[in-house]
Coordinates of C-alpha atoms in Angstrom, one line a residue:
X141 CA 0.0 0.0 0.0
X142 CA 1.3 3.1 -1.3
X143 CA 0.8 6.5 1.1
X144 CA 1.8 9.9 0.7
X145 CA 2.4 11.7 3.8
X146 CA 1.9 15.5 4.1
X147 CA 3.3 17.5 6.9
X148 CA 2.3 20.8 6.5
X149 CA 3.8 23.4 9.2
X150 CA 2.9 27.4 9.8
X151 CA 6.0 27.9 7.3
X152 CA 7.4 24.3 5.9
X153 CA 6.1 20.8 4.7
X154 CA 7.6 17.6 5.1
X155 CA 6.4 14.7 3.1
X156 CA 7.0 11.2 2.9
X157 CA 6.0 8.4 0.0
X158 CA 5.9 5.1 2.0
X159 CA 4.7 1.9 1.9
X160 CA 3.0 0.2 4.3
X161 CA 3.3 -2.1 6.0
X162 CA 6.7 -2.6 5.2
X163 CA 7.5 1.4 6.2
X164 CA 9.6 1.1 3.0
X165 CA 10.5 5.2 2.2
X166 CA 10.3 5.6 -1.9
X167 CA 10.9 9.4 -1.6
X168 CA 10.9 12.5 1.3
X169 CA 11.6 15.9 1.3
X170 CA 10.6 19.4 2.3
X171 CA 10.0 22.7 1.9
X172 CA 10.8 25.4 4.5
X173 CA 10.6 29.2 4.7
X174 CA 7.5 29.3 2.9
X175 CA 6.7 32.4 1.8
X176 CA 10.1 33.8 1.4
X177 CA 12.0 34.3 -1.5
X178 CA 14.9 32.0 -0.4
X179 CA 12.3 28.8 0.6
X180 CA 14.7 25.5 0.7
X181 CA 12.9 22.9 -1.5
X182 CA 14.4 19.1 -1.3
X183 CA 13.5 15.7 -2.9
X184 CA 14.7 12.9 -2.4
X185 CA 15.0 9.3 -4.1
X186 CA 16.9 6.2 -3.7
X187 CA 18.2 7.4 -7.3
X188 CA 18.1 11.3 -7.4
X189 CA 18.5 14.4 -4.9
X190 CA 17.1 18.0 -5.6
X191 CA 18.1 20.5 -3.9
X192 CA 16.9 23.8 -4.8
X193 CA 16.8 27.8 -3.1
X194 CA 13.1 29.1 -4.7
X195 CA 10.6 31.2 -3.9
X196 CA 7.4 29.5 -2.6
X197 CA 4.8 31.3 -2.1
X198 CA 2.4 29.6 0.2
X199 CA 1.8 25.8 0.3
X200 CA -0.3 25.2 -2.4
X201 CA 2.5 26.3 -4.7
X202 CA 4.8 23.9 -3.1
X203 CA 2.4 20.9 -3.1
X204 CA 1.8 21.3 -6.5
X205 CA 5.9 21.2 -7.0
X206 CA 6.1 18.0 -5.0
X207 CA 3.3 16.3 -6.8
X208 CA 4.4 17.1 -9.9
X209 CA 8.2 15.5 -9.2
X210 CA 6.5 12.3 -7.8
X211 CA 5.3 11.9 -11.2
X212 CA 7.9 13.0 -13.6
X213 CA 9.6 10.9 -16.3
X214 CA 13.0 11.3 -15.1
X215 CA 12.8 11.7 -11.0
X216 CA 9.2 10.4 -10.3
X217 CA 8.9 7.0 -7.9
X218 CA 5.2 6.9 -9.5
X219 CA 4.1 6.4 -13.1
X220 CA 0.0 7.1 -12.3
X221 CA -2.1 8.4 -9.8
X222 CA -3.8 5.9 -8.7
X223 CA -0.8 3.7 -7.1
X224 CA -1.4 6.2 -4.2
X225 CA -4.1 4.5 -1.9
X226 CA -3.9 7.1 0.4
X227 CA -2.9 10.6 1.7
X228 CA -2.1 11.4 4.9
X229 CA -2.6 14.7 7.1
X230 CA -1.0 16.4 10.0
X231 CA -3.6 18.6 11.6
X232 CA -2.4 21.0 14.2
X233 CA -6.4 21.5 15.8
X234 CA -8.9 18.8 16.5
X235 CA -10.6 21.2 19.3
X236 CA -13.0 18.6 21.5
X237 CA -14.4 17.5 17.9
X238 CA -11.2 15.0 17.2
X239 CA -9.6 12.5 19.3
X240 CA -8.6 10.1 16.8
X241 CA -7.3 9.8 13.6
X242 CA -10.1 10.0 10.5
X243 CA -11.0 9.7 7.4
X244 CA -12.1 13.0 5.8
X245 CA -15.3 14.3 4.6
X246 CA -17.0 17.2 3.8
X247 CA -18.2 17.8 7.3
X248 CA -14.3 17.3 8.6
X249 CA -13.2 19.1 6.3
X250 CA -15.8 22.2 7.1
X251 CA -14.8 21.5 11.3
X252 CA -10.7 21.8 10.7
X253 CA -12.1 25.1 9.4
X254 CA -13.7 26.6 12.1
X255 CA -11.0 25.2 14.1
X256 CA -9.1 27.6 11.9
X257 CA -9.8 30.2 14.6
X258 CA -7.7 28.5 17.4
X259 CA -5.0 27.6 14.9
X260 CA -4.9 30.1 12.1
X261 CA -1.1 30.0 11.1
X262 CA -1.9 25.7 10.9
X263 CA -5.5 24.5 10.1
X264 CA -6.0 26.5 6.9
X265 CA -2.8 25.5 5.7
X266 CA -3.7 21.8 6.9
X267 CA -6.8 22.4 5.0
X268 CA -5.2 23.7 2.0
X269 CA -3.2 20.9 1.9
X270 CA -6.3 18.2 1.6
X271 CA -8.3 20.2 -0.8
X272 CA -5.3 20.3 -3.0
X273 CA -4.2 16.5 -2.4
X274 CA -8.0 15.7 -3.0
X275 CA -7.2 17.7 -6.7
X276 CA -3.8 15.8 -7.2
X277 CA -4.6 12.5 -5.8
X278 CA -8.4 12.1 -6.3
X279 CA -8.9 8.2 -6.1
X280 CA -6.7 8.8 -3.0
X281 CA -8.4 8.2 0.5
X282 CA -7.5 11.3 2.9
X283 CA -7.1 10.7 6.3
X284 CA -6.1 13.3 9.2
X285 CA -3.8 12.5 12.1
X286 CA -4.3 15.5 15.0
X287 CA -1.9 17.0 16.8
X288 CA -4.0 17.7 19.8
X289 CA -5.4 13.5 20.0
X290 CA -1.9 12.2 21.9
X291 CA -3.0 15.2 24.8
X292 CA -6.3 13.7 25.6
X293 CA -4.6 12.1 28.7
X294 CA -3.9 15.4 30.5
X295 CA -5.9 15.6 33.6
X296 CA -8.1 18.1 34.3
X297 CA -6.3 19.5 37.1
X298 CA -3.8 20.1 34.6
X299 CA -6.3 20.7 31.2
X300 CA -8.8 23.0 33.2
X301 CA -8.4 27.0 33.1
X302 CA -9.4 29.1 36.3
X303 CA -12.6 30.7 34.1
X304 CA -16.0 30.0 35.0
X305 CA -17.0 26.5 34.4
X306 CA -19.6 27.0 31.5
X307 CA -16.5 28.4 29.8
X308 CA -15.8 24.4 29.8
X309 CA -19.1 22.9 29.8
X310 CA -20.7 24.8 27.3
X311 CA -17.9 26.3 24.6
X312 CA -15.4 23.5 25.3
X313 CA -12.4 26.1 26.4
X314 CA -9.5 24.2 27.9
X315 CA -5.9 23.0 27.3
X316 CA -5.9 20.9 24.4
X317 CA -2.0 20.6 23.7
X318 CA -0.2 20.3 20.1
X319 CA 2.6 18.8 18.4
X320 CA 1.2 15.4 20.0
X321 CA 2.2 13.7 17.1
X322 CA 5.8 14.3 17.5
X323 CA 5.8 14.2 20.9
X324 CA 4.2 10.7 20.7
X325 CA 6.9 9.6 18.2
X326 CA 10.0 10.5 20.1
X327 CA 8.8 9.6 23.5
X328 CA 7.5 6.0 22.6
X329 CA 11.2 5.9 21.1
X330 CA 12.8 7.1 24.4
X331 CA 10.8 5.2 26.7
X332 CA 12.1 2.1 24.6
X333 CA 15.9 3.4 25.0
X334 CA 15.6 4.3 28.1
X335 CA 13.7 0.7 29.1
X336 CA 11.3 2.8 31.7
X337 CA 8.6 5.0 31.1
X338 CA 8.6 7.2 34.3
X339 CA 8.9 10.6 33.8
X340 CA 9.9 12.3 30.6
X341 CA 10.1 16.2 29.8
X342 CA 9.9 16.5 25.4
X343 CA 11.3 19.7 24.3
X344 CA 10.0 20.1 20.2
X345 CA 12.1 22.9 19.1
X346 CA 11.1 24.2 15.2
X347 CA 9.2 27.4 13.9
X348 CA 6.7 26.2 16.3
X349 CA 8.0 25.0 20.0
X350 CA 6.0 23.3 23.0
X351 CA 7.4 21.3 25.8
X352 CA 5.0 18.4 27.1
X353 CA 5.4 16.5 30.5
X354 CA 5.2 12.7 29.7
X355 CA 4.6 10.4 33.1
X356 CA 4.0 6.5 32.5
X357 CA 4.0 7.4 28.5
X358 CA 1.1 9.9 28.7
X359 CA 0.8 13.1 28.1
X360 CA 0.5 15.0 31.5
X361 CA 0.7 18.9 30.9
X362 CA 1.6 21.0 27.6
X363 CA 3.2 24.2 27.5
X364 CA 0.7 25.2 24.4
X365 CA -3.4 25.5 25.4
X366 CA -6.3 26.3 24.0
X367 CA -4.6 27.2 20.9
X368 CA -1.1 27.0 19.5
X369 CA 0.3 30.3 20.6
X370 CA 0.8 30.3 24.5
X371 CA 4.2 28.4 26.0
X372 CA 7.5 28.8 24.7
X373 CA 9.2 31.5 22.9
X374 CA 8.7 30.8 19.1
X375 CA 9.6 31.7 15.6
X376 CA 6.5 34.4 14.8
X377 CA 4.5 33.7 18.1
X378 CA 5.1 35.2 22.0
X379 CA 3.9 32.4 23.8
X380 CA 3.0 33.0 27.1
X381 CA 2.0 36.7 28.0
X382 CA -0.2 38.6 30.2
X383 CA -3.5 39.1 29.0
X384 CA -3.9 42.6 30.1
X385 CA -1.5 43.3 27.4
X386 CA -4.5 42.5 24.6
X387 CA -6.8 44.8 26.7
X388 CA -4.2 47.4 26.8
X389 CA -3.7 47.3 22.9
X390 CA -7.1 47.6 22.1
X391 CA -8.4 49.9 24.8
X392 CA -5.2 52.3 25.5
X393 CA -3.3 52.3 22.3
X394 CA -6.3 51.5 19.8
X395 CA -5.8 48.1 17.7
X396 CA -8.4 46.3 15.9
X397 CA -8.7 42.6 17.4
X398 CA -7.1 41.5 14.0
X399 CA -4.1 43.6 14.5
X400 CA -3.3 41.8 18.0
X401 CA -3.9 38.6 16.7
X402 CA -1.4 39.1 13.5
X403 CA 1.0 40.9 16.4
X404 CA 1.0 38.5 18.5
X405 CA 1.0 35.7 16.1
X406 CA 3.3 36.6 13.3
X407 CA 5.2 39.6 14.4
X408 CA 6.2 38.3 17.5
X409 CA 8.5 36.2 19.2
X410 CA 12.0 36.0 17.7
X411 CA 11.1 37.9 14.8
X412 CA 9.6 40.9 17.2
X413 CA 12.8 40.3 19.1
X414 CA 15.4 40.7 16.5
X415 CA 13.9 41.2 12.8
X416 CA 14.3 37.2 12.3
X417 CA 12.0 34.2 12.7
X418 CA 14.6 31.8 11.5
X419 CA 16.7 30.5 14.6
X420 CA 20.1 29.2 12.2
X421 CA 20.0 33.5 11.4
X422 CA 19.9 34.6 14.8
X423 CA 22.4 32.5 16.1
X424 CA 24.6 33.7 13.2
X425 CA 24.2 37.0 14.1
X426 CA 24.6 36.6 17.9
X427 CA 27.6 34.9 17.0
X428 CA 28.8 38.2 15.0
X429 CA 28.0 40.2 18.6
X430 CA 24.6 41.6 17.6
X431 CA 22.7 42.0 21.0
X432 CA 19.2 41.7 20.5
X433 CA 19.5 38.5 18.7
X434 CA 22.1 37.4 21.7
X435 CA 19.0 38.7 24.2
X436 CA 16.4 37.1 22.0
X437 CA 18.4 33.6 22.2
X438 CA 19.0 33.8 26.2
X439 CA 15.2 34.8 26.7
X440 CA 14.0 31.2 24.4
X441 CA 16.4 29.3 27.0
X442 CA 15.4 31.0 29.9
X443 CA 11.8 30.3 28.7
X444 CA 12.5 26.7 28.4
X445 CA 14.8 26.5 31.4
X446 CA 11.5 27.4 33.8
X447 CA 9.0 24.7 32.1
X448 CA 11.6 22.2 32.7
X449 CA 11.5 23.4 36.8
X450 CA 7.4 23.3 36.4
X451 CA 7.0 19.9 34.8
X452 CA 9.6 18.5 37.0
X453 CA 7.8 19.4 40.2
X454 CA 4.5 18.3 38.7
X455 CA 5.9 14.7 38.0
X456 CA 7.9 14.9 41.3
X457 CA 11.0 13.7 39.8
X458 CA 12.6 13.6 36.1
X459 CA 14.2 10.9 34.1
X460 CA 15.2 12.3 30.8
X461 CA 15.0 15.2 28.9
X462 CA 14.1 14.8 25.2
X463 CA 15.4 17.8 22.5
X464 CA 13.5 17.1 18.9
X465 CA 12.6 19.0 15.7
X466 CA 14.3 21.5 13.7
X467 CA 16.1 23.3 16.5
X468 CA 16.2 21.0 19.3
X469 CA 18.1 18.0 16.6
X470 CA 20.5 20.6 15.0
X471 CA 20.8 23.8 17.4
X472 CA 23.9 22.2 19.7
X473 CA 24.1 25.9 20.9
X474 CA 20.6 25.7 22.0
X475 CA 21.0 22.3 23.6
X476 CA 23.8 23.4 25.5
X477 CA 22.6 26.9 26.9
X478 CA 19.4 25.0 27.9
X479 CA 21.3 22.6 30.4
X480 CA 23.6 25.3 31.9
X481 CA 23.6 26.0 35.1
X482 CA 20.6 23.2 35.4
X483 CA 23.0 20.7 37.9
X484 CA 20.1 20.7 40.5
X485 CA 18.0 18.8 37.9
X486 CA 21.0 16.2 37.5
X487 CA 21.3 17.6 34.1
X488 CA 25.1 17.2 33.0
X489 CA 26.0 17.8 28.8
X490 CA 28.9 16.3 27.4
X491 CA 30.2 18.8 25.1
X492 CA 31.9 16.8 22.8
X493 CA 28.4 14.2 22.0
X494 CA 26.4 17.6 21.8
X495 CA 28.5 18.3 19.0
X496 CA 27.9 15.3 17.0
X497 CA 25.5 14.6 14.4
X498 CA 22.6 12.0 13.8
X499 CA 19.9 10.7 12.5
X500 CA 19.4 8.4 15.1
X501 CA 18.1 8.9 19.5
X502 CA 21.7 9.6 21.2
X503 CA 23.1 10.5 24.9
X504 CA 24.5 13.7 25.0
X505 CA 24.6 13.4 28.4
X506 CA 28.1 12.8 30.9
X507 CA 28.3 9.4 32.2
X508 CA 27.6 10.7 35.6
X509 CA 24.7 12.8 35.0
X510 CA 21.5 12.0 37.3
X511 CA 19.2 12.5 34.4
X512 CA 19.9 11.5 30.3
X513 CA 19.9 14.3 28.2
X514 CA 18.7 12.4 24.4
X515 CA 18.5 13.9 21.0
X516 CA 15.8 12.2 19.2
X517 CA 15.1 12.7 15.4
X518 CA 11.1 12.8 15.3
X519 CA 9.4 11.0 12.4
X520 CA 6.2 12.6 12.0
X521 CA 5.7 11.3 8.9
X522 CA 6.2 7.6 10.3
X523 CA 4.0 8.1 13.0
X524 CA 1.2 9.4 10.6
X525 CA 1.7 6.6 8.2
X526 CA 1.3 4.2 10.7
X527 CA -2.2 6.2 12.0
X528 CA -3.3 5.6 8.8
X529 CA -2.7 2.1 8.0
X530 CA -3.9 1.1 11.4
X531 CA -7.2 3.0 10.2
X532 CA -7.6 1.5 6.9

């Protein structure tokens, strides 16, 4: 069984060609900086490698470009359209609709709409993404995978906000929790290298970053909530901030509700911080002495530095920490700054394994350190795939 994977992100897509059940990869690749005119396109074959600097618009643009390479004479791994049996999704929001993977329909597809709201730099891309694989692939069956289904395990203690309760009972507002698909994927895989699965602290690191707690293999608390914009530090986003600030915009200084949202959401974070979203810039330029983007790095880790204290007390104890995605697999600087100064959590980085490279789960911790510090390489794509076998 042939299935394409698509892994669409607020500014990237990854995407896989699989088949199943033998998890045999045929072709992968993606696309990130979308919407700049330097977006890094790759494709990749047992046979060929792109590798190209374009400008990609948005993601239909670029999932037209991958379609049309898995099907081209001289690089494609498909000669028709209908070898692929099914497509794939990653979709950020499932709100209280979605707690398991799903085939789509119309009425899906009109729900990851109005979940737009609560997601808008994801869903609508998600959404995007199946209309235009329904176009491309059309004998295809879609299926969605969501982000916020691994989360369902939270407690309430922990899922519950401090509003009053119809808030909950009525509209559904809560912690729902995102990148659970990732998160899922690398802490199955460190629970298995680890041979325990006590208490785990998962630090996803891209465009997008979260931390979740993981105790017994569950989620247990999530740094992002109701929607994907509260938590850590991120590339476009603030994560967490007062709210009194959004009544002081509005009411003091005079902005439209749509002005705070696209300030809050896509002018902020590192890009409000220093003129860049893109972490491999910043680090370049803090690097060259430029202080804001030195400030703008030493605020993410300070960020990160406090969830790991808060999840750590709410487990009562820690096991491992897990650094995954973009950032938290290549950003050695990152890793390292992180687990400064951090010898009360038994957290003790071997310099020389932090510098080293791979694609596969790997200590980067000292010998003697209380608590492993592991790099693990998430497979999203894998983890999607095998959501939607298992549902077929």
């Amino acid at each position: 069984m042939k299935i394409v994977i698509i892994n669409s992100g607020s500014s990237s897509i990854k995407y896989q060609l699989m088949t199943m059940p033998e998890q045999k990869v045929l072709c992968s690749g993606m696309i990130d900086r979308i919407g700049l005119e330097s977006s890094n396109f790759t494709y990749k074959t047992d046979h060929h490698t792109i590798e190209e600097v374009v400008a990609i618009a948005n993601h239909k643009i670029g999932l037209e470009k991958i379609a049309q390479l898995l099907l081209d004479d001289k690089v494609g791994v498909i000669t028709s359209k209908s070898e692929i049996v099914a497509v794939g999704h990653r979709v950020v929001h499932g709100g209280a609709t979605f707690s398991k993977t799903v085939e789509v329909t119309e009425e899906v597809k009109k729900e990851i709409g109005v979940l737009s709201q609560l997601a808008p730099l994801h869903n609508p891309a998600h959404l995007e993404g199946i209309v235009v694989a329904e176009e491309i692939f059309p004998e295809a069956k879609q299926v969605v995978v969501f982000d916020s289904a691994f989360h369902q395990t939270i407690p309430e203690v922990a899922y519950k906000f401090a509003i009053p309760n119809e808030m909950l009972d009525e509209h559904k507002i809560r912690l729902y929790g995102f990148h659970g698909t990732s998160v899922k994927y690398v802490s199955e895989r460190a629970i298995k290298y680890l041979d325990k699965s006590e208490k785990i602290i998962c630090i996803h690191l891209g465009n997008g970053c979260s931390i979740t707690a993981v105790k017994d293999g569950k989620s247990f608390d999530h740094s992002m909530g109701f929607s994907p914009s509260n938590g850590l530090i991120m590339g476009t986003r603030a994560g967490d901030i007062d709210q009194s600030v959004i009544f002081y915009l509005v009411k003091t200084l005079g902005y439209a509700m749509d002005e705070v949202s696209s300030l809050l959401l896509k002018k902020s974070g590192m890009l409000g911080l220093t003129g860049y979203s893109d972490l491999r810039d910043i680090e370049e330029l803090a690097g060259k002495g430029n202080r804001e983007c030195q400030l703008a790095l030493d605020m993410n880790v300070y960020r990160i530095q406090k969830y790991i204290g808060a999840y750590t007390a709410a487990m009562n104890g820690l096991d491992a920490i897990v650094f995954t995605a973009g950032i938290g697999e290549n950003s050695s600087y990152i890793r390292k700054s992180v687990c400064a100064n951090m010898d009360f959590f038994g957290l003790d980085l071997d310099d020389a394994k932090n510098d080293l490279r791979s694609k596969d789960t790997r200590e980067i911790n000292t010998a003697s350190s209380r608590t492993k510090i592991l790099v693990i390489p998430t497979n999203e794509e894998l983890e999607i795939a095998n959501q939607v076998y298992e549902l077929l």
